[in-house]
CSV table of C-alpha atoms in Angstrom, one decimal:
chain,number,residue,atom,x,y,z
A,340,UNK,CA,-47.8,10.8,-19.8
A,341,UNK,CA,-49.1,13.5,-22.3
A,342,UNK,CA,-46.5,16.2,-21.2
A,343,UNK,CA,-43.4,15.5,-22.6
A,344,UNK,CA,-46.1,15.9,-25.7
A,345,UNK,CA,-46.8,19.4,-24.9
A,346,UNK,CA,-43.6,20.5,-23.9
A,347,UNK,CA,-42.3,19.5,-27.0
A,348,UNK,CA,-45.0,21.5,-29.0
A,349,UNK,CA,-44.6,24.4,-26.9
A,350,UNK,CA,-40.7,23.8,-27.1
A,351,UNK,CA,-40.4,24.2,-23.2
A,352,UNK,CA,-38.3,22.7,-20.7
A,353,UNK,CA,-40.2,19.8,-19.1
A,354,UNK,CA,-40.1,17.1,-16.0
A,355,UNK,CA,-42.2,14.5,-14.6
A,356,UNK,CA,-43.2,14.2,-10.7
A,357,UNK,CA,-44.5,11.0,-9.1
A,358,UNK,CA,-44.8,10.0,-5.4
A,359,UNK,CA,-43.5,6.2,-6.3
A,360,UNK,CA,-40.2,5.0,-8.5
A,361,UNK,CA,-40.4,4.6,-12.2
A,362,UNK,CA,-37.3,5.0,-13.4
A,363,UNK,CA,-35.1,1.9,-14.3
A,364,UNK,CA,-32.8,0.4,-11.6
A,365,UNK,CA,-31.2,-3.1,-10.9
A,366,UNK,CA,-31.8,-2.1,-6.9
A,367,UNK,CA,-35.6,-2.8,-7.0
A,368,UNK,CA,-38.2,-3.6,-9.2
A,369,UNK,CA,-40.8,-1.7,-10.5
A,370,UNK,CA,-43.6,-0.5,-8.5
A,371,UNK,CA,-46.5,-2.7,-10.4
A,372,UNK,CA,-44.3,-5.4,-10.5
A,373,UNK,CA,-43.5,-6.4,-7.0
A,374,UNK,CA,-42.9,-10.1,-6.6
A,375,UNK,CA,-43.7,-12.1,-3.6
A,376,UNK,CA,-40.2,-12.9,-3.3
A,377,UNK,CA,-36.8,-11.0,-4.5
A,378,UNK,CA,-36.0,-12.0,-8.1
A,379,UNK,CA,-32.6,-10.5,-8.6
A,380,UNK,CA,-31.3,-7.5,-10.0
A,381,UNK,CA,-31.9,-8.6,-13.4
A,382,UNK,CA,-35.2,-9.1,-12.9
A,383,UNK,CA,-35.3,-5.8,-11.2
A,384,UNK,CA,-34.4,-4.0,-14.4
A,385,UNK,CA,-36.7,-5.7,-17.0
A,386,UNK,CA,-39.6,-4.7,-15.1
A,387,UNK,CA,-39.0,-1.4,-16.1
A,388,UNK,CA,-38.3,-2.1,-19.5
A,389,UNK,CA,-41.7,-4.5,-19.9
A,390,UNK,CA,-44.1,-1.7,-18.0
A,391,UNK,CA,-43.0,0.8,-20.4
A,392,UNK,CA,-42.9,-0.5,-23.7
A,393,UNK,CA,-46.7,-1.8,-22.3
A,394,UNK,CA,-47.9,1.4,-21.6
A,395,UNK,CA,-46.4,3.2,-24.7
A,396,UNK,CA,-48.0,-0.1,-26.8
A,397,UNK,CA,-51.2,0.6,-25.2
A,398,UNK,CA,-51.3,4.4,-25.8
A,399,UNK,CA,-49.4,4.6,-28.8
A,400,UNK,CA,-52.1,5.1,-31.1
A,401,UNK,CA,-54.2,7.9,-29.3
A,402,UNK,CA,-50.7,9.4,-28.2
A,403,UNK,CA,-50.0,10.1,-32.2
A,404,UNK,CA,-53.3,10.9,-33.2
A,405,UNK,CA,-53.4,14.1,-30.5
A,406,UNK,CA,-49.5,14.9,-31.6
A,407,UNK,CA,-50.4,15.4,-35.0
A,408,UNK,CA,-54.2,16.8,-34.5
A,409,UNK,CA,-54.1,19.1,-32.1
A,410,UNK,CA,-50.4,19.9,-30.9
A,411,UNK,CA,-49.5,20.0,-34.8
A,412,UNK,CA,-45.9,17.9,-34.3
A,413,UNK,CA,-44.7,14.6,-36.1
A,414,UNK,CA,-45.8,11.0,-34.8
A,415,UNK,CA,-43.4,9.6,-32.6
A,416,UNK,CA,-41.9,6.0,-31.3
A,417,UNK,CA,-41.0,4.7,-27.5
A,418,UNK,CA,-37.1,5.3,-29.2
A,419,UNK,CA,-37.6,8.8,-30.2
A,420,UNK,CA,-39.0,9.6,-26.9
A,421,UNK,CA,-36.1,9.0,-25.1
A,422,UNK,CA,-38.0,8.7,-21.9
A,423,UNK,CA,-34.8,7.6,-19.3
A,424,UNK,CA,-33.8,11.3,-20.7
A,425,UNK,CA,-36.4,12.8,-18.9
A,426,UNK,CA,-35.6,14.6,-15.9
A,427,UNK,CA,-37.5,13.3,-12.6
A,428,UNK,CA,-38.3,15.0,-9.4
A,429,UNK,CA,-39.6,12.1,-6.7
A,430,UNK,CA,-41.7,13.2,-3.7
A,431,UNK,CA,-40.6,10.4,-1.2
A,432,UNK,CA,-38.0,10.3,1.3
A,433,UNK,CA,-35.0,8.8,0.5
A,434,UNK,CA,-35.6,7.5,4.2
A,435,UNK,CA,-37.4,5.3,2.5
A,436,UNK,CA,-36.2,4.4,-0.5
A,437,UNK,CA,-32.9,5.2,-1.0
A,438,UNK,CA,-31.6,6.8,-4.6
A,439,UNK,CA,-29.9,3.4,-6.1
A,440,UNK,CA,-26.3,4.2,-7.7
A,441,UNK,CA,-27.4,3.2,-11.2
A,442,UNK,CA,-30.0,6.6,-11.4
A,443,UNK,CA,-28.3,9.3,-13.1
A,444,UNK,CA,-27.6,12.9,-12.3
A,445,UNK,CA,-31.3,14.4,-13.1
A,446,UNK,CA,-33.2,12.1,-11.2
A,447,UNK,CA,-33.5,13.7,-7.6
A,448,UNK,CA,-36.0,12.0,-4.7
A,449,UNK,CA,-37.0,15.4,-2.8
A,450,UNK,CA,-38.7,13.8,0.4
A,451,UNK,CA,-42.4,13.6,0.6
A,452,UNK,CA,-44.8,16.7,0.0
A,453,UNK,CA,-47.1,17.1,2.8
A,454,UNK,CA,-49.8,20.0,2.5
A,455,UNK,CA,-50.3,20.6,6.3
A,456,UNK,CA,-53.6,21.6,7.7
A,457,UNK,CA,-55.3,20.5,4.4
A,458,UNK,CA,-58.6,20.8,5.9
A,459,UNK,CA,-58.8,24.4,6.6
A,460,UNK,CA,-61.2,24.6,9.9
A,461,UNK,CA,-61.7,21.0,10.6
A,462,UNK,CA,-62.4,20.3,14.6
A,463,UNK,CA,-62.3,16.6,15.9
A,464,UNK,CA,-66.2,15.6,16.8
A,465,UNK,CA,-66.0,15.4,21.0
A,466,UNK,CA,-66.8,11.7,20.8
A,467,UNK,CA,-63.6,11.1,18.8
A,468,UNK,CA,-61.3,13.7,21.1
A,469,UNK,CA,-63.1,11.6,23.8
A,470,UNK,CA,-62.1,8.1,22.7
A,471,UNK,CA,-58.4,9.1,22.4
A,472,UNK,CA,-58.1,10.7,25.5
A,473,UNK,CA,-59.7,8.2,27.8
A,474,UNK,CA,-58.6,6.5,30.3
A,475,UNK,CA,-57.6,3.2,29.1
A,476,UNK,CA,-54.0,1.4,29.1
A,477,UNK,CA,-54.7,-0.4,25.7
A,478,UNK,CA,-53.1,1.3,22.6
A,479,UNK,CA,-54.9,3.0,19.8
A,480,UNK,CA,-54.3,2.2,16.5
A,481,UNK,CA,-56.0,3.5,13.6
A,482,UNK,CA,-57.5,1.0,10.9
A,483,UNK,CA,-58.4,2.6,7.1
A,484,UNK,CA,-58.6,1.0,3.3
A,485,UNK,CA,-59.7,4.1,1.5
A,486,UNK,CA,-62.0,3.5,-1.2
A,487,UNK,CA,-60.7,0.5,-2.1
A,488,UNK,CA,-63.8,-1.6,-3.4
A,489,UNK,CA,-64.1,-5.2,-2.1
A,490,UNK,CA,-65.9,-7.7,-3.1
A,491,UNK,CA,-67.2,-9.0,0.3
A,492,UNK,CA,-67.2,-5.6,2.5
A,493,UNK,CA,-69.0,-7.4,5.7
A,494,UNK,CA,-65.9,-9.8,5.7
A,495,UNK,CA,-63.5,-7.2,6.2
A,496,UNK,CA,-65.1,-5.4,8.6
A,497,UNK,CA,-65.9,-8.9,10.7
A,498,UNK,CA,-62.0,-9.6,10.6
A,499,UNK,CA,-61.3,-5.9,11.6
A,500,UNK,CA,-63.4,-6.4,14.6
A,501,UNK,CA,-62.3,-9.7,15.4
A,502,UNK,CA,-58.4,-9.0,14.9
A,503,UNK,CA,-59.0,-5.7,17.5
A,504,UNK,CA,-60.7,-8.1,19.8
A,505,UNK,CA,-58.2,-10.5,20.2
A,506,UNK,CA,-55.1,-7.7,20.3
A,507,UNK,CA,-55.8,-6.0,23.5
A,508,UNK,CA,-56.0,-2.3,21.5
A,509,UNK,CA,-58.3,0.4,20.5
A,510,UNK,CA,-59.3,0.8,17.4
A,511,UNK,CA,-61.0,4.1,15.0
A,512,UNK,CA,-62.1,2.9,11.7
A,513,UNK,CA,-62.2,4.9,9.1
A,514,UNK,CA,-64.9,2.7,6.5
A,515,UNK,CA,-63.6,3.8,3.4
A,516,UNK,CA,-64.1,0.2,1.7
A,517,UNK,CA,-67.2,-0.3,-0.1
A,518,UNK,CA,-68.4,-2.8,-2.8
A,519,UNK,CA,-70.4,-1.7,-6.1
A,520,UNK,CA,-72.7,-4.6,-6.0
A,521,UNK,CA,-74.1,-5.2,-2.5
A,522,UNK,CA,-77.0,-2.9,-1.3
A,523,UNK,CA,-77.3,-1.9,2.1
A,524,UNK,CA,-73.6,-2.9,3.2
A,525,UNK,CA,-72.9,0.5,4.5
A,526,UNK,CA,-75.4,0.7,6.9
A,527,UNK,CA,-74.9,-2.9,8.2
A,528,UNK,CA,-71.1,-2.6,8.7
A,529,UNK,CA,-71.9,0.9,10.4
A,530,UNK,CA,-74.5,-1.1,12.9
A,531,UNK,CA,-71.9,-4.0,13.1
A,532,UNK,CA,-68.6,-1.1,14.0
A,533,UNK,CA,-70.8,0.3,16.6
A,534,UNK,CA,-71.6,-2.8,18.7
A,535,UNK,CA,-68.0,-2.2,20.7
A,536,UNK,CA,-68.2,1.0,22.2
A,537,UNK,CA,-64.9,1.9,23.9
A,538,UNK,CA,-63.1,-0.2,21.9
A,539,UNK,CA,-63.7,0.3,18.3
A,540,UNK,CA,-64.9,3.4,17.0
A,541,UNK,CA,-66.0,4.2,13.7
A,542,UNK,CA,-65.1,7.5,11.6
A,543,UNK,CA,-66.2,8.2,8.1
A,544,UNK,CA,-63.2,10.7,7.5
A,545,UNK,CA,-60.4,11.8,9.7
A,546,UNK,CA,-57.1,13.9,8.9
A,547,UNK,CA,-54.2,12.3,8.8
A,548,UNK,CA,-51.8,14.4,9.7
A,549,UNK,CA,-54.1,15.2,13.3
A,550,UNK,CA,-55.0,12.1,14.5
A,551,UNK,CA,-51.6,10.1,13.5
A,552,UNK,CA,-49.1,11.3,16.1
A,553,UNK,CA,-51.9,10.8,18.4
A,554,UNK,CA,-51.6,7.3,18.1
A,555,UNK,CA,-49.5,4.2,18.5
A,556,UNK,CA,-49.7,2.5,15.4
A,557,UNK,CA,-51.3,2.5,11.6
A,558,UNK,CA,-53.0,-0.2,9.4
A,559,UNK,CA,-54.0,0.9,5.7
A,560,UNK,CA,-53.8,-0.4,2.0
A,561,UNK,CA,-50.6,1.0,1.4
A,562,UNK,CA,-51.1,4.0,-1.1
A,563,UNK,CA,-48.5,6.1,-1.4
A,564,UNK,CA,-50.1,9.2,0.4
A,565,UNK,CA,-51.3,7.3,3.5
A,566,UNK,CA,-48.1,5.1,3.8
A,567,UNK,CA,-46.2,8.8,4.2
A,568,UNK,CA,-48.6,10.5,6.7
A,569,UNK,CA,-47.7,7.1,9.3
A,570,UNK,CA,-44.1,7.5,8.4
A,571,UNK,CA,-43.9,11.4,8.9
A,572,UNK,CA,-45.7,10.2,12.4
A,573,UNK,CA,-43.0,8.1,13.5
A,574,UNK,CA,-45.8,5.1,13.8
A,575,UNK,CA,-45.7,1.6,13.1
A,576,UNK,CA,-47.6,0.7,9.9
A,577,UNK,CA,-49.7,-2.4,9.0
A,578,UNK,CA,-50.0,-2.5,5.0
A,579,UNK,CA,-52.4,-5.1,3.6
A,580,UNK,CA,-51.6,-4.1,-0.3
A,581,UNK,CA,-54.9,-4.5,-2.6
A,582,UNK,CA,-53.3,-3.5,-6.4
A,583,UNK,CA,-50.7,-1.6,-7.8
A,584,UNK,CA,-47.2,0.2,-5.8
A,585,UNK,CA,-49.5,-0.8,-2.5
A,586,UNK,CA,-47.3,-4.2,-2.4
A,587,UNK,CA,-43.8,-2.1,-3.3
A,588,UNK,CA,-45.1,-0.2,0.3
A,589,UNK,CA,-45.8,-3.0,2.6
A,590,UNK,CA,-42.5,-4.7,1.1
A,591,UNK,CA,-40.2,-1.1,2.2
A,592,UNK,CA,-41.8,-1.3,5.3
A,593,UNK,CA,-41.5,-4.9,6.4
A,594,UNK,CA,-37.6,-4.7,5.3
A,595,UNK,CA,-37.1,-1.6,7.3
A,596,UNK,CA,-38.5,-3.2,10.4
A,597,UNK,CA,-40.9,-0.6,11.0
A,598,UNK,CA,-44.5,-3.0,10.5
A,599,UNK,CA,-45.6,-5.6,8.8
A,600,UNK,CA,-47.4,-6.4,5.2
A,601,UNK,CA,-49.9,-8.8,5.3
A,602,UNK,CA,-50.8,-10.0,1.6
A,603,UNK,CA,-54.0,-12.1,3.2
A,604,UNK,CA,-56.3,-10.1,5.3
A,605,UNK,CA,-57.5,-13.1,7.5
A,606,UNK,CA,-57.8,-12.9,11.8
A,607,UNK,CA,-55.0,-14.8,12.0
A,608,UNK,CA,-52.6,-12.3,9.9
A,609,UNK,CA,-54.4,-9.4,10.9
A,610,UNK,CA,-54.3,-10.0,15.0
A,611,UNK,CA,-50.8,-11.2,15.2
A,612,UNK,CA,-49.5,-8.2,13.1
A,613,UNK,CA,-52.0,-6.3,15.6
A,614,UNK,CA,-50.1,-7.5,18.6
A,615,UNK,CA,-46.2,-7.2,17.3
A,616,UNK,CA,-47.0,-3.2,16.2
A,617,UNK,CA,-48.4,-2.4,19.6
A,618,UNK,CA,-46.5,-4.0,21.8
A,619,UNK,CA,-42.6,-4.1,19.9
A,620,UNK,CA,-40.8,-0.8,21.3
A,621,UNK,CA,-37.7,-1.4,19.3
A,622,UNK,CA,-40.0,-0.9,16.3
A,623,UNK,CA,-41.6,2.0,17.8
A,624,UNK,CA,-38.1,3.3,18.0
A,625,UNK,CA,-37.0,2.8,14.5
A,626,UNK,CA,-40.3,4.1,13.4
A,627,UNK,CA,-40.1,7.1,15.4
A,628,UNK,CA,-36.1,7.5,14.4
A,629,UNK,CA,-37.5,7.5,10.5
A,630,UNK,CA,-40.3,10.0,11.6
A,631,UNK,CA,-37.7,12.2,12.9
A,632,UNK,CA,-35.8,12.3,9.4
A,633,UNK,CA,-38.7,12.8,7.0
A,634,UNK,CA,-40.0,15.5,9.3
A,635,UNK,CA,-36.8,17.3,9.3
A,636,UNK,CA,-36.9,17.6,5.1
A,637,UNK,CA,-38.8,21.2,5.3
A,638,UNK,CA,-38.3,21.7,1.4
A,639,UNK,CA,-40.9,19.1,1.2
A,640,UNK,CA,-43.9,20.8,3.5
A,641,UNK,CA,-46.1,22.6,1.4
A,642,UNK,CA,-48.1,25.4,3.8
């Protein structure tokens, strides 16, 4: 939010980048303002309006102070700004969200930015290679929250396990979900993971763009990053959204056909999404069909 500042001491052109829509449009609403159900396109639009006149309240202040103390330019308003002005470039696939007929000429959607082989000389540990390419008929699937805190991180991992049980699939766990106030969680859901050997098998890390086409389907929180690496795969995603554009995600991917958002992460939600993204080839086809088009954008790979 502080270039448009610079650019206008430094008097040089400027443009703003962002892997999720912010700019105003009837077609959908705004990111951090998903509803649980479609509020029209009037709605749509004010969400746009309300999120930035909140943010520019909220910063105003500071925003003037550092304008007139240290780039040396006048105070300015949310009007002077002229922010819808402001060029865009978007780095998601209009596979995915299409550019709505109410953006105008200088707001382009690119298709996602992938930096391949981001982990310069990272080799899978032979238990994982191991557990992918044993001999067993049930599909993999890979399960991860980053480092989304929780409040009750035993919980989640006990539905995890239980949901994988009752699905007939594989599962590798990344445990990315933590909480800041229970001691000793870590090491319990780590003892907990490991009790199903062959079946579940727990990872602190893994890259995304190796193990993903490995695999038959994806279940994450839905940031904007991970959501792309299982679409550029071709595989069926699970999003159970936690904050934020998470819920936009799960919402674009449940409309498209290709998975399922679950806003409640219960056994129940978590098990019978399980079952439909392993087992539903149409949706494998779709997915994969939508795989095919984001991978075929090459201006957005980044080597």
């Amino acid at each position: 939010m502080i270039g448009v500042h610079m650019a206008e001491a430094l008097r040089v052109p400027y443009f703003r980048s962002f892997p999720m829509p912010m700019t105003r449009t009837r077609s959908f609403p705004h990111p951090f303002a998903t509803p649980n159900n479609p509020k029209g396109r009037l709605y749509n639009d004010m969400t746009y309006v309300l999120f930035d006149h909140a943010v520019w309240r909220a910063i105003a202040a500071r925003t003037n102070s550092f304008r007139q103390t240290t780039l040396g330019i006048p105070a300015t308003s949310y009007e002077k700004l002229e922010v819808w002005k402001i060029p865009y470039l978007y780095s998601f696939s209009p596979s995915i969200v299409p550019s709505p007929l109410d953006w105008l000429d200088w707001i382009h959607c690119t298709g996602y930015w992938f930096l391949d082989n981001p982990q310069t000389g990272w080799t899978p540990d032979p238990e994982l290679k191991a557990f992918i390419e044993a001999q067993d008929g049930r599909p993999i699937v890979y399960i991860g929250f980053g480092s989304i805190i929780v409040s009750d991180p035993l919980e989640i991992t006990r539905v995890i396990i239980e949901s994988v049980l009752l699905s007939n699939v594989r599962a590798i766990v990344s445990r990315g979900w933590s909480s800041r106030h229970k001691q000793g969680a870590v090491s319990e859901e780590a003892d907990i993971l490991s009790r199903h050997p062959g079946t579940i098998m727990s990872v602190q890390s893994v890259p995304h763009d190796w193990l993903f086409p490995k695999i038959r389907a994806v279940v994450h929180h839905g940031g904007a990053g991970t959501t792309a690496a299982g679409l550029r795969a071709g595989r069926p995603t699970i999003i159970k959204p936690f904050f934020a554009d998470q819920f936009f995600w799960g919402e674009r991917v449940e409309e498209m056909g290709i998975g399922r958002c679950i806003k409640s992460l219960t056994v129940d939600n978590l098990s019978a999404a399980l079952r439909v993204v392993s087992t539903d080839e149409n949706m494998l086809k779709v997915a994969n069909r939508v795989g095919q088009k984001i991978r075929a954008v090459s201006g957005g790979r980044i080597t």
